[in-house]
PDB file of C-alpha atoms in Angstrom:
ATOM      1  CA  UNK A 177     -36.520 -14.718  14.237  1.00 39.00           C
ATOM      2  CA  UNK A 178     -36.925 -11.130  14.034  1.00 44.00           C
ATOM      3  CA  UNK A 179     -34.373  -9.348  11.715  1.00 49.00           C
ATOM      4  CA  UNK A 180     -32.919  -6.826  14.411  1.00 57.00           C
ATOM      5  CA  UNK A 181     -31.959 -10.362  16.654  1.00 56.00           C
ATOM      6  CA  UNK A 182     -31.070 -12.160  13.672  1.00 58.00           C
ATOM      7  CA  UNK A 183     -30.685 -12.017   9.679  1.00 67.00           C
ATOM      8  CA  UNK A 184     -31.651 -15.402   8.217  1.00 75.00           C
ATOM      9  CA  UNK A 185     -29.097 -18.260   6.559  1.00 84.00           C
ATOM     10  CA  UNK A 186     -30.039 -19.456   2.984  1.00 91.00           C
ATOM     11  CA  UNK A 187     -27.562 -22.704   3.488  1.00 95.00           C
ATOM     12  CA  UNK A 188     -25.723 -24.003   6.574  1.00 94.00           C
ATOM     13  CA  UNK A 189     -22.935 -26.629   7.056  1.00 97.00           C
ATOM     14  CA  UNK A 190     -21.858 -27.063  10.621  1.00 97.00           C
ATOM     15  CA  UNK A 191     -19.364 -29.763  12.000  1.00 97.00           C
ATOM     16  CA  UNK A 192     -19.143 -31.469   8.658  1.00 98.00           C
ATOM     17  CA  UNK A 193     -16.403 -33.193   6.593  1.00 98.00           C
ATOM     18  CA  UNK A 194     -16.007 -33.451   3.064  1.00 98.00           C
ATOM     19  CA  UNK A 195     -18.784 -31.225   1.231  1.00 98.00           C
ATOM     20  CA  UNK A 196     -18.547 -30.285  -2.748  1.00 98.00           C
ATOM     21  CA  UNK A 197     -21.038 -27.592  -3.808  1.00 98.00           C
ATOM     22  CA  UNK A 198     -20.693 -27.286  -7.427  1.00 98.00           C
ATOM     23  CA  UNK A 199     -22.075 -25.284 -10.165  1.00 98.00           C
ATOM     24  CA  UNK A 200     -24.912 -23.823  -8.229  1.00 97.00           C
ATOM     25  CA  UNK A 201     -26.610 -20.929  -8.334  1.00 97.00           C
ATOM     26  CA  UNK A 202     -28.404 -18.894  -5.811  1.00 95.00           C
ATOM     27  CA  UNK A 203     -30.993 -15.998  -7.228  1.00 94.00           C
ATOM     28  CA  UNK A 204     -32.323 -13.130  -4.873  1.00 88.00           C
ATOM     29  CA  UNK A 205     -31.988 -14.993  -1.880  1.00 82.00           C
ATOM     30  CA  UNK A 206     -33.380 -12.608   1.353  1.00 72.00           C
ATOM     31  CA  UNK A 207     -30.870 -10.603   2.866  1.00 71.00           C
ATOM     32  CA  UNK A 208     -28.601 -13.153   5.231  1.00 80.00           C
ATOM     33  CA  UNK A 209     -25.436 -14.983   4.565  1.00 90.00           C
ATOM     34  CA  UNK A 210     -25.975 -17.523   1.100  1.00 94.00           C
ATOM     35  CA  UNK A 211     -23.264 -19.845   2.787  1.00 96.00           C
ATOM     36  CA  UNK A 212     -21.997 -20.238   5.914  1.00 95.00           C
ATOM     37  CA  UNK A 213     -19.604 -22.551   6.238  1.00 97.00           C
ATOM     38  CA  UNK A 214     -18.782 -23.694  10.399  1.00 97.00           C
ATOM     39  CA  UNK A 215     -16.438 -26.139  12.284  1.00 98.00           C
ATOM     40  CA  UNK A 216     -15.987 -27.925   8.922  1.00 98.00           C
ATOM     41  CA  UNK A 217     -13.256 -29.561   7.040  1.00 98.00           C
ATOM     42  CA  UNK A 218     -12.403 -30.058   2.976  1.00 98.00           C
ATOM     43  CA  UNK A 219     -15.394 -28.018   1.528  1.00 98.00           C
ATOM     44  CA  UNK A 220     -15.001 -27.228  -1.972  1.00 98.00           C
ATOM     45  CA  UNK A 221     -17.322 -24.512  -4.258  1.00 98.00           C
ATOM     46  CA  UNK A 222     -16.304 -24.734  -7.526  1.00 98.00           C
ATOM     47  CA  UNK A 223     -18.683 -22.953 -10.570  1.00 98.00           C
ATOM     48  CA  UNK A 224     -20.938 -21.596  -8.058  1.00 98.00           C
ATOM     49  CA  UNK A 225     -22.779 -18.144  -8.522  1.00 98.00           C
ATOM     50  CA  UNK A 226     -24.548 -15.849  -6.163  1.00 97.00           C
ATOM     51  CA  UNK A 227     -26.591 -13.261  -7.413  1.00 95.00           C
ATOM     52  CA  UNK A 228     -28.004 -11.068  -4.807  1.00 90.00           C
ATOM     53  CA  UNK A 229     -29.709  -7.840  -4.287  1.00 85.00           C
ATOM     54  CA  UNK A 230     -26.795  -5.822  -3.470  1.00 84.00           C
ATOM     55  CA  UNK A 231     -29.012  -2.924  -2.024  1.00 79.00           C
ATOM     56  CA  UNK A 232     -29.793  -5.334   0.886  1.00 78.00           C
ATOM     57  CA  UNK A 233     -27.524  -5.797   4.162  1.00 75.00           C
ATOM     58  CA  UNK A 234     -26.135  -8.366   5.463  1.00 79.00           C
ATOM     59  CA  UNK A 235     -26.362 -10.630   2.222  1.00 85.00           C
ATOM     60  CA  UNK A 236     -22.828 -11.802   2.387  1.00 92.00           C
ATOM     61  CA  UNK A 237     -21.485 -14.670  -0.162  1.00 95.00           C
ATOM     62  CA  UNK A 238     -19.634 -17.145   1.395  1.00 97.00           C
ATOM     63  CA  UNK A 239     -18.684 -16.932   5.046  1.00 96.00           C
ATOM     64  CA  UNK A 240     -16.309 -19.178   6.066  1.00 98.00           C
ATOM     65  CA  UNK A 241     -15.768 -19.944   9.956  1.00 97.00           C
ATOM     66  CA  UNK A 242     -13.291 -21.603  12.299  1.00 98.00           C
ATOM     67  CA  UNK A 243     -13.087 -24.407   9.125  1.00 98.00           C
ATOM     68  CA  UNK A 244      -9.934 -26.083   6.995  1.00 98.00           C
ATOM     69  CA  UNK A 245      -9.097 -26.977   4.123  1.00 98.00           C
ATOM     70  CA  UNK A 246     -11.783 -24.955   2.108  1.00 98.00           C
ATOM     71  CA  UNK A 247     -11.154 -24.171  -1.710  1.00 98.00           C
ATOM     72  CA  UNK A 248     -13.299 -21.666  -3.701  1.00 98.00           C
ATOM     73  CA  UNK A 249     -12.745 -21.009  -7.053  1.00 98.00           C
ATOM     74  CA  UNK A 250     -14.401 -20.058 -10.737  1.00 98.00           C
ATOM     75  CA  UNK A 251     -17.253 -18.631  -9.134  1.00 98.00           C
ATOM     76  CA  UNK A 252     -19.044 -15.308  -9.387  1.00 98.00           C
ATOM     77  CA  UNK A 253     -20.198 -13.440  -6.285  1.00 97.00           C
ATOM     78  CA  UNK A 254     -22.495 -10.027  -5.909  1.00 95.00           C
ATOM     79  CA  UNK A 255     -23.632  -9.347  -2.564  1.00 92.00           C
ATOM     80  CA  UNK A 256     -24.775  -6.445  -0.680  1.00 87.00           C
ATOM     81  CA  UNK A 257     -22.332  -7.329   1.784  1.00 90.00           C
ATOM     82  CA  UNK A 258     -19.194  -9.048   1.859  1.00 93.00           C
ATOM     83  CA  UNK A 259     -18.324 -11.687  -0.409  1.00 96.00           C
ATOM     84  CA  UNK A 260     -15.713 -13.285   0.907  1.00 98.00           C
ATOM     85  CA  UNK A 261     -15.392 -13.853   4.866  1.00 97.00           C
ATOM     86  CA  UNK A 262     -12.537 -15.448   6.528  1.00 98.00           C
ATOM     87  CA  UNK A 263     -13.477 -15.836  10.637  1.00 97.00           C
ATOM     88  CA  UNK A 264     -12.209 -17.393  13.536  1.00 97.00           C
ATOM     89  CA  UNK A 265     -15.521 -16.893  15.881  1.00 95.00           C
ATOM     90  CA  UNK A 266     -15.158 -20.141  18.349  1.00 95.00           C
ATOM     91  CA  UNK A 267     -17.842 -19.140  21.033  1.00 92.00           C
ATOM     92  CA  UNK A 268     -20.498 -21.432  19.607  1.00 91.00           C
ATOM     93  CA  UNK A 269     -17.941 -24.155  19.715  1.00 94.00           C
ATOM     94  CA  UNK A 270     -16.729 -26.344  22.407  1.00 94.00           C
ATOM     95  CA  UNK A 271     -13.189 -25.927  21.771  1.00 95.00           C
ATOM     96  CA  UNK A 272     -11.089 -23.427  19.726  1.00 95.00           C
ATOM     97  CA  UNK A 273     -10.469 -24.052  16.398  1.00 97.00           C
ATOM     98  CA  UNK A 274      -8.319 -22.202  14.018  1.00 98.00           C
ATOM     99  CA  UNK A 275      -9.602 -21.017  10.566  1.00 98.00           C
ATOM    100  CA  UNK A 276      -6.622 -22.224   7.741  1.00 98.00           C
ATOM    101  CA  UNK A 277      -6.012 -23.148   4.638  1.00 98.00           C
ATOM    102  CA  UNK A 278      -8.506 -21.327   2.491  1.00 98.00           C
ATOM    103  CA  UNK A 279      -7.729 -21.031  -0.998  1.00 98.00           C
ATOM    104  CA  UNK A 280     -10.021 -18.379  -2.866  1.00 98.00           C
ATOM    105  CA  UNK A 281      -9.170 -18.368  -6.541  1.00 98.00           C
ATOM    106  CA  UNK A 282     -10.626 -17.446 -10.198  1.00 98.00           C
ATOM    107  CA  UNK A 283     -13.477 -15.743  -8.625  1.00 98.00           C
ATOM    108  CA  UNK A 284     -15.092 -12.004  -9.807  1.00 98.00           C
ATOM    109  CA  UNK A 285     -16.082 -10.473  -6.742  1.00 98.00           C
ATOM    110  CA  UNK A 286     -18.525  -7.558  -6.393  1.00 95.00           C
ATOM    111  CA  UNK A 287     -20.371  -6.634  -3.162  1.00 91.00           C
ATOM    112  CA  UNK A 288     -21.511  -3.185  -1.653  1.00 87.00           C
ATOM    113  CA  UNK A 289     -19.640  -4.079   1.306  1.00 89.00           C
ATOM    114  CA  UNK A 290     -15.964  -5.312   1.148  1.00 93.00           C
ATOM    115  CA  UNK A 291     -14.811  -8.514  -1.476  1.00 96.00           C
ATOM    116  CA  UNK A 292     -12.770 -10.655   0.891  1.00 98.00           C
ATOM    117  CA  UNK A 293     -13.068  -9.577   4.872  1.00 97.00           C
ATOM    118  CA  UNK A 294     -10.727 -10.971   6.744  1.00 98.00           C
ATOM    119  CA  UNK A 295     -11.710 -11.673  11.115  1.00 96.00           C
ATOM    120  CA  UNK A 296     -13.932  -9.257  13.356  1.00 95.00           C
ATOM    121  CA  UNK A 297     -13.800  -8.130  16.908  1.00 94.00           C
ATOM    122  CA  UNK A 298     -12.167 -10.912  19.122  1.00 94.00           C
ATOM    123  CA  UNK A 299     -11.841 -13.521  16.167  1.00 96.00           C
ATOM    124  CA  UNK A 300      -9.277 -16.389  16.650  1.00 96.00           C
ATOM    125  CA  UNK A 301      -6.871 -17.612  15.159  1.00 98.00           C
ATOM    126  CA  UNK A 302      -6.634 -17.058  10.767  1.00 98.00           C
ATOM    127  CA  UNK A 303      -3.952 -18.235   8.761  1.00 98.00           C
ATOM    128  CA  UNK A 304      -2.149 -19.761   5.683  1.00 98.00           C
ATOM    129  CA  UNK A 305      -4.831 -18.288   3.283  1.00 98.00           C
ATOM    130  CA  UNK A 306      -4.251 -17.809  -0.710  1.00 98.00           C
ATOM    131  CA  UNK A 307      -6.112 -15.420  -2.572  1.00 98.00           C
ATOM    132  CA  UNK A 308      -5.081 -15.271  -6.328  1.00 98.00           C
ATOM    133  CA  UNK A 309      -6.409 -14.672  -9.790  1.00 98.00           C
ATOM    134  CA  UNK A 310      -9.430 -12.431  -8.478  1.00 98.00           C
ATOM    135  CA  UNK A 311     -11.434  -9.501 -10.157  1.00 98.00           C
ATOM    136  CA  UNK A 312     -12.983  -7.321  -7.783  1.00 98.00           C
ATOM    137  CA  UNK A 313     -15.552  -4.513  -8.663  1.00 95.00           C
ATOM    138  CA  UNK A 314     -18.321  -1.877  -7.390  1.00 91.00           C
ATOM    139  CA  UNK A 315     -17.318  -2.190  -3.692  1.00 91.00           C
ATOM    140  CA  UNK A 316     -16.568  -0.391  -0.787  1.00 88.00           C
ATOM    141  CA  UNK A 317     -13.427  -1.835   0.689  1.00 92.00           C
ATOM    142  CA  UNK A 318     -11.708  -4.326  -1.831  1.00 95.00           C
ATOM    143  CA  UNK A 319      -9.871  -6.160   1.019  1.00 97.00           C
ATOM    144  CA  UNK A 320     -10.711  -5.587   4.720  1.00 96.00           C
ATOM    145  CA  UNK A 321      -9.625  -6.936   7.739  1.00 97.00           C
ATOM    146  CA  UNK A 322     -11.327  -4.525   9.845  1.00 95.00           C
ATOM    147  CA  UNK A 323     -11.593  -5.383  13.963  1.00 95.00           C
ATOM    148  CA  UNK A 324     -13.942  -2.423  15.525  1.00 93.00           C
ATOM    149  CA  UNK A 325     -13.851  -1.848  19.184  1.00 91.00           C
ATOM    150  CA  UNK A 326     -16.082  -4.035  20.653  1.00 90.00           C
ATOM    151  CA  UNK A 327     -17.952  -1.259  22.528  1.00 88.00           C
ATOM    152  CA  UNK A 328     -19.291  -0.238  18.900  1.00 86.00           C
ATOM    153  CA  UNK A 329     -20.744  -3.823  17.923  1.00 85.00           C
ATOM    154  CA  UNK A 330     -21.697  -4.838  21.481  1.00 79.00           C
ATOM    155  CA  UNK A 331     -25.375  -5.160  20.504  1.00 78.00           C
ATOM    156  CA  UNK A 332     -24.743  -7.011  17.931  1.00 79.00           C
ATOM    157  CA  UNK A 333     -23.828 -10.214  19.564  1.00 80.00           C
ATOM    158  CA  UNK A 334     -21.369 -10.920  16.628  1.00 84.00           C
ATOM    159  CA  UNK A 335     -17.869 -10.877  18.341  1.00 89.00           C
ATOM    160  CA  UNK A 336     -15.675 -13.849  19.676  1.00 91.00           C
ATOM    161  CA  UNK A 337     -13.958 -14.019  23.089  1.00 92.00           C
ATOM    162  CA  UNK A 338     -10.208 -14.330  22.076  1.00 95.00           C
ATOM    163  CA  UNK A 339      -7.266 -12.395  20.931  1.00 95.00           C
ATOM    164  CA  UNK A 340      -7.159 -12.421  17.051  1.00 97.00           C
ATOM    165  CA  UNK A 341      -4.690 -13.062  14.969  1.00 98.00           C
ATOM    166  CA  UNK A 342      -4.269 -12.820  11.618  1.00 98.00           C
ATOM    167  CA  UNK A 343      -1.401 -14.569   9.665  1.00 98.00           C
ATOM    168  CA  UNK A 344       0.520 -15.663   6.343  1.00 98.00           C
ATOM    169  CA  UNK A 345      -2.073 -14.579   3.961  1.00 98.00           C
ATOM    170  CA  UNK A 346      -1.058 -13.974   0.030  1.00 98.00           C
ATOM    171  CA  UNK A 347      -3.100 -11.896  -2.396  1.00 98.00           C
ATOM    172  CA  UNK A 348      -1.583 -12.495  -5.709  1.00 98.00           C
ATOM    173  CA  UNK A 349      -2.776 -11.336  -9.476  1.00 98.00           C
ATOM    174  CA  UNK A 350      -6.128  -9.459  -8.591  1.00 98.00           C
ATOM    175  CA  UNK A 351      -7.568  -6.507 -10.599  1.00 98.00           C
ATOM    176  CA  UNK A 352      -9.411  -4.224  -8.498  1.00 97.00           C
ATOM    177  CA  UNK A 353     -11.440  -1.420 -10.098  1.00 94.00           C
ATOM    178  CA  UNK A 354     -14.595   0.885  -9.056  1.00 91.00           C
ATOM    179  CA  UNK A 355     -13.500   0.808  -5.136  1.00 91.00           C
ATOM    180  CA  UNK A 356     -15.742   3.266  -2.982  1.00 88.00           C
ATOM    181  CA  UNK A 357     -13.018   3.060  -0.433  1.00 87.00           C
ATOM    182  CA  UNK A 358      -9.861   1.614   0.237  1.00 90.00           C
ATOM    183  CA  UNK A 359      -8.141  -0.931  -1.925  1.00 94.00           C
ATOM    184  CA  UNK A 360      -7.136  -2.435   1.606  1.00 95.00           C
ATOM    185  CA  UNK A 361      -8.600  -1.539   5.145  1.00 94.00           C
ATOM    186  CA  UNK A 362      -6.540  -3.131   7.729  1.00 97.00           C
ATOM    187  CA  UNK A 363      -7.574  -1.558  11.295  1.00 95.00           C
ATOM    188  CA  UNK A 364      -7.342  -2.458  14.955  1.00 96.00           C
ATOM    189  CA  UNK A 365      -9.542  -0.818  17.433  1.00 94.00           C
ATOM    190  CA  UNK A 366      -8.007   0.570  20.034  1.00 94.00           C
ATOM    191  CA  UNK A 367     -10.181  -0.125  22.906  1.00 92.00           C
ATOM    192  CA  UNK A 368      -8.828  -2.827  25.552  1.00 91.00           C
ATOM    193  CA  UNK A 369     -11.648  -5.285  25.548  1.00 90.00           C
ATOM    194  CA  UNK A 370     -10.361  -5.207  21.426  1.00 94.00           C
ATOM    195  CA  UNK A 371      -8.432  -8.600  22.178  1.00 95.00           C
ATOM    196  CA  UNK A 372      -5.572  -8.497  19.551  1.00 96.00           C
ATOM    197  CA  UNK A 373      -2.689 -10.848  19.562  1.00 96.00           C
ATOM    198  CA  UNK A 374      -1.526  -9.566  15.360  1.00 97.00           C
ATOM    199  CA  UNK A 375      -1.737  -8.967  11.494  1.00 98.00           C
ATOM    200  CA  UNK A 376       0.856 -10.040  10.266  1.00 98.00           C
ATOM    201  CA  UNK A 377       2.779 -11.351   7.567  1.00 98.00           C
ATOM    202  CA  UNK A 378       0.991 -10.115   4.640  1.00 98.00           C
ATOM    203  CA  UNK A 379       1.777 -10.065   0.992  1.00 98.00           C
ATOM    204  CA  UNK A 380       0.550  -8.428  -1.829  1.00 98.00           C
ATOM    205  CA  UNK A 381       1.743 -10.001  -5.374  1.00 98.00           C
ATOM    206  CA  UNK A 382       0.608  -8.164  -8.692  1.00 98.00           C
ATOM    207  CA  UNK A 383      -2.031  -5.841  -7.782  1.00 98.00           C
ATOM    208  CA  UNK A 384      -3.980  -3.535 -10.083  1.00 98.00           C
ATOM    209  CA  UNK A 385      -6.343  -1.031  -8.701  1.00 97.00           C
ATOM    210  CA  UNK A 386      -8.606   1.881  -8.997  1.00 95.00           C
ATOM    211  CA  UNK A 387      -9.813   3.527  -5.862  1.00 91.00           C
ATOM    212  CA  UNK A 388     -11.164   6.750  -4.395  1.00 88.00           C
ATOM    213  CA  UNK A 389      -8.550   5.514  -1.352  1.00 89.00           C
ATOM    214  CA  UNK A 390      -4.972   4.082  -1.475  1.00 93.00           C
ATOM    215  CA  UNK A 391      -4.154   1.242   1.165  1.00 95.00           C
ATOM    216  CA  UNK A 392      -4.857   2.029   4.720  1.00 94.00           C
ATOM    217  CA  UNK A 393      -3.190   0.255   7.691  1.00 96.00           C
ATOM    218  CA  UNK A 394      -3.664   1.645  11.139  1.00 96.00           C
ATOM    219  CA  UNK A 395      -2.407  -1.060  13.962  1.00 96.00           C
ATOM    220  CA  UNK A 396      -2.607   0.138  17.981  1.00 95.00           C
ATOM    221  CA  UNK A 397      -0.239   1.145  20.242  1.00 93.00           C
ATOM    222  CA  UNK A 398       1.613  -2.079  21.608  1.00 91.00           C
ATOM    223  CA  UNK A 399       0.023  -4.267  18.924  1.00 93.00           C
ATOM    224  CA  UNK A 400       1.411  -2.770  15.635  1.00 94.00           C
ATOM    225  CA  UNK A 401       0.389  -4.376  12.057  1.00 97.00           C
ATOM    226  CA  UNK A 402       3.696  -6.687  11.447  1.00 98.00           C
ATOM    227  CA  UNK A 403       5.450  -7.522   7.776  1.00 98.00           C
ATOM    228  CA  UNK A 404       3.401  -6.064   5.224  1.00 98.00           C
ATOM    229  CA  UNK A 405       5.136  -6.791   1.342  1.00 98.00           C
ATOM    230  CA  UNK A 406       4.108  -5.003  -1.782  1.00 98.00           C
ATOM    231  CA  UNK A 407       5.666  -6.604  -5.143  1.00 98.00           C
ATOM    232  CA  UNK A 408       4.685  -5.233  -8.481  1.00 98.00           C
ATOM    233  CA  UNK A 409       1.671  -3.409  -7.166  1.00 98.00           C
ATOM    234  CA  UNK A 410      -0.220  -0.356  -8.909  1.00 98.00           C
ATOM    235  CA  UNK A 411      -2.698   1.817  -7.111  1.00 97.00           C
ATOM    236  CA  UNK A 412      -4.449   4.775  -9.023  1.00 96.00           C
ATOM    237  CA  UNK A 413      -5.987   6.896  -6.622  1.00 92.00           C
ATOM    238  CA  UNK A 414      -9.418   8.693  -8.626  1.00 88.00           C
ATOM    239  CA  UNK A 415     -11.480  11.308  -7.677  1.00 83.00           C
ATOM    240  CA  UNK A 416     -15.243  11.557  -6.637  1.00 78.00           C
ATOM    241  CA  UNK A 417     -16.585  12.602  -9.545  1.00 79.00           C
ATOM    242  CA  UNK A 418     -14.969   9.366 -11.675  1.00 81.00           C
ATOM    243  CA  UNK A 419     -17.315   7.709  -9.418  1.00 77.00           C
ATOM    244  CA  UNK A 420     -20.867   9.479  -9.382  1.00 67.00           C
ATOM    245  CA  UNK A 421     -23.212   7.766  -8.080  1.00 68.00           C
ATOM    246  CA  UNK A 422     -20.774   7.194  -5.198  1.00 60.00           C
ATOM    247  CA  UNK A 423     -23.397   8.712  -2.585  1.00 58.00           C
ATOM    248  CA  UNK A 424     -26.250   5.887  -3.563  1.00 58.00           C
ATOM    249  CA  UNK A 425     -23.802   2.993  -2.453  1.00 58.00           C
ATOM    250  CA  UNK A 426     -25.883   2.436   0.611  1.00 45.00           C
ATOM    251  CA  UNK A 427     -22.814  -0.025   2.422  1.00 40.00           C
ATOM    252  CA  UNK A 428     -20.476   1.497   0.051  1.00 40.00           C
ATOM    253  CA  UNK A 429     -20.820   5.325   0.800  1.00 47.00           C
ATOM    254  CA  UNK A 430     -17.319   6.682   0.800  1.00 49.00           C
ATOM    255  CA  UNK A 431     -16.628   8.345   4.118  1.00 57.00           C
ATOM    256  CA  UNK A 432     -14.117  11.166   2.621  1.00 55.00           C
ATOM    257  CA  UNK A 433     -10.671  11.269   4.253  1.00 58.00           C
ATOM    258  CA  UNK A 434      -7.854  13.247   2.610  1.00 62.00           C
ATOM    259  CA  UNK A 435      -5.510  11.240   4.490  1.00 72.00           C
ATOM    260  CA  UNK A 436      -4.865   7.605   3.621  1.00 82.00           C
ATOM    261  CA  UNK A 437      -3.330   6.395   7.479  1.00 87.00           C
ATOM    262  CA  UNK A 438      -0.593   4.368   7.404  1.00 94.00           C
ATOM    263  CA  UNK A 439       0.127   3.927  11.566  1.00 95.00           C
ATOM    264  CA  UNK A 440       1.506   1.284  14.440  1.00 96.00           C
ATOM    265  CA  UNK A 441       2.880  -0.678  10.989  1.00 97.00           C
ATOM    266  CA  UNK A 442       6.623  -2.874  11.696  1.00 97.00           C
ATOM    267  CA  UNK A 443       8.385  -3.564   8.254  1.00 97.00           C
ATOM    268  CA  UNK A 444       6.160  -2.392   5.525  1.00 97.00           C
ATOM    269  CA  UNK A 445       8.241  -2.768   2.355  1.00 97.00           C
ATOM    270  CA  UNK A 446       7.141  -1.542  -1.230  1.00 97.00           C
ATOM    271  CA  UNK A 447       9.328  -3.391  -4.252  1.00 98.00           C
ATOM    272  CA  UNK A 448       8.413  -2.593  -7.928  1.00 98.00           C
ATOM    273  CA  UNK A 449       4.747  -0.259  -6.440  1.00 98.00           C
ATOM    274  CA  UNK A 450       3.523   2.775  -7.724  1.00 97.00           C
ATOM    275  CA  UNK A 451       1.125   4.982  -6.496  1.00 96.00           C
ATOM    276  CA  UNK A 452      -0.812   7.037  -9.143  1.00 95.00           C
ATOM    277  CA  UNK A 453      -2.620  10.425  -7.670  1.00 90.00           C
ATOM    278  CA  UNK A 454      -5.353  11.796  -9.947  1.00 82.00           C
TER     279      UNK A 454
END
């Protein structure tokens, strides 16, 4: 299938039950997903490594759809795009399923896109999601949950047809360091065909990290980012030139912003944080 209609899959599980991929490793696969996991249940990676190109697009690690009960942990990840995806996309499916219980843990993370993305553009349903004991390096966004106007991605074909929501997720003990962009990019387009039903209930535990920007969370008006907790966190804000080859990120080009947004946001509570301005 031509690339512009389609970027290849190096391994696909769909509608199954039950799967352990362990201690593989996946060398210079072509730019596509390495995994993507769909409408399954109980899939464990454990020891796994993916070593991509991270100069190509679209070479996520693991992407993880409308599935439960997934566990990844003690592998190593570096992708030229995200390495870590949590979606809820349903319209492939006959009915909608809800993407929950995904436990991410003792993982090192690098990708020119973001480590964990959380949804896209008319996602489901996401929630009860751990992420915990995680190194994450040389990316753009650390942690995004990112939902563009759908106006933007139209061509694309890669949007789903409900409201999403995005719920009770924990990020505990991760050391972030060499971020392009935001240590956390939480936006909600603001277009109506956006469907958007929430973000909320989110926790940060114990969070280290380096960035060229601090946290950015920028809900809509009538559907505001809900319950956002900071314990124990550290964020040291750097300048451009600590990070100098910044401009030949390719995916992780830093689009400068003086201003790190924080808008449409209910409850957002900092206990034990500091903020560290270079």
């Amino acid at each position: 299938v031509p690339y512009k209609e389609s970027v290849p899959r190096a391994v696909f599980f769909a509608g199954c039950k039950d799967v352990i991929v362990k201690d593989i490793t996946m060398v210079n696969q072509p730019s596509g997903w390495s995994y993507w996991i769909h409408d399954c249940d109980r899939v464990n990676f454990d020891g796994c490594k993916i070593l991509a190109d991270v100069r190509y697009p679209n070479n996520d690690g693991i992407h993880i759809n409308s599935s439960r009960d997934v566990t990844v942990s003690n592998c190593i990840m570096e992708c030229g795009d995200d390495s870590i995806v949590i979606r809820a996309n349903n319209r492939s499916l006959k009915e909608k399923k809800v993407c929950e219980r995904i436990t991410i843990t003792n993982c090192v993370l690098r990708s020119w896109s973001s480590g964990i993305r959380l949804g896209w553009t008319n996602d489901g349903v996401i929630r009860n999601c751990t992420f915990s004991n995680l190194v994450i390096w040389d990316t753009s966004n650390a942690i995004s949950c990112f939902l563009p106007n759908k106006s933007k991605i139209a061509k694309t074909n890669d949007f789903g047809d409900e409201a999403t929501l995005v719920e009770n997720i924990t990020f505990s003990n991760i050391q972030m360091y060499q971020i392009y962009g935001s240590a956390m990019y939480f936006h909600v387009g603001k277009e109506s065909d956006t469907l958007f039903e929430g973000i909320r209930n989110i926790t940060f535990n114990n969070i280290n990290c380096t960035c060229l920007r601090m946290p950015h969370f920028c809900g809509r008006e009538g559907g505001a980012i809900e319950n956002i907790i900071f314990n124990n966190c550290v964020f040291e804000k750097c300048k451009e030139a600590d990070f100098p080859v910044n401009r030949k990120r390719h995916g992780a080009v830093n689009k400068p912003n003086p201003v790190d947004p924080i808008e449409n946001v209910v409850n957002l509570n900092y206990n034990d944080t500091r903020f560290i301005y270079r």
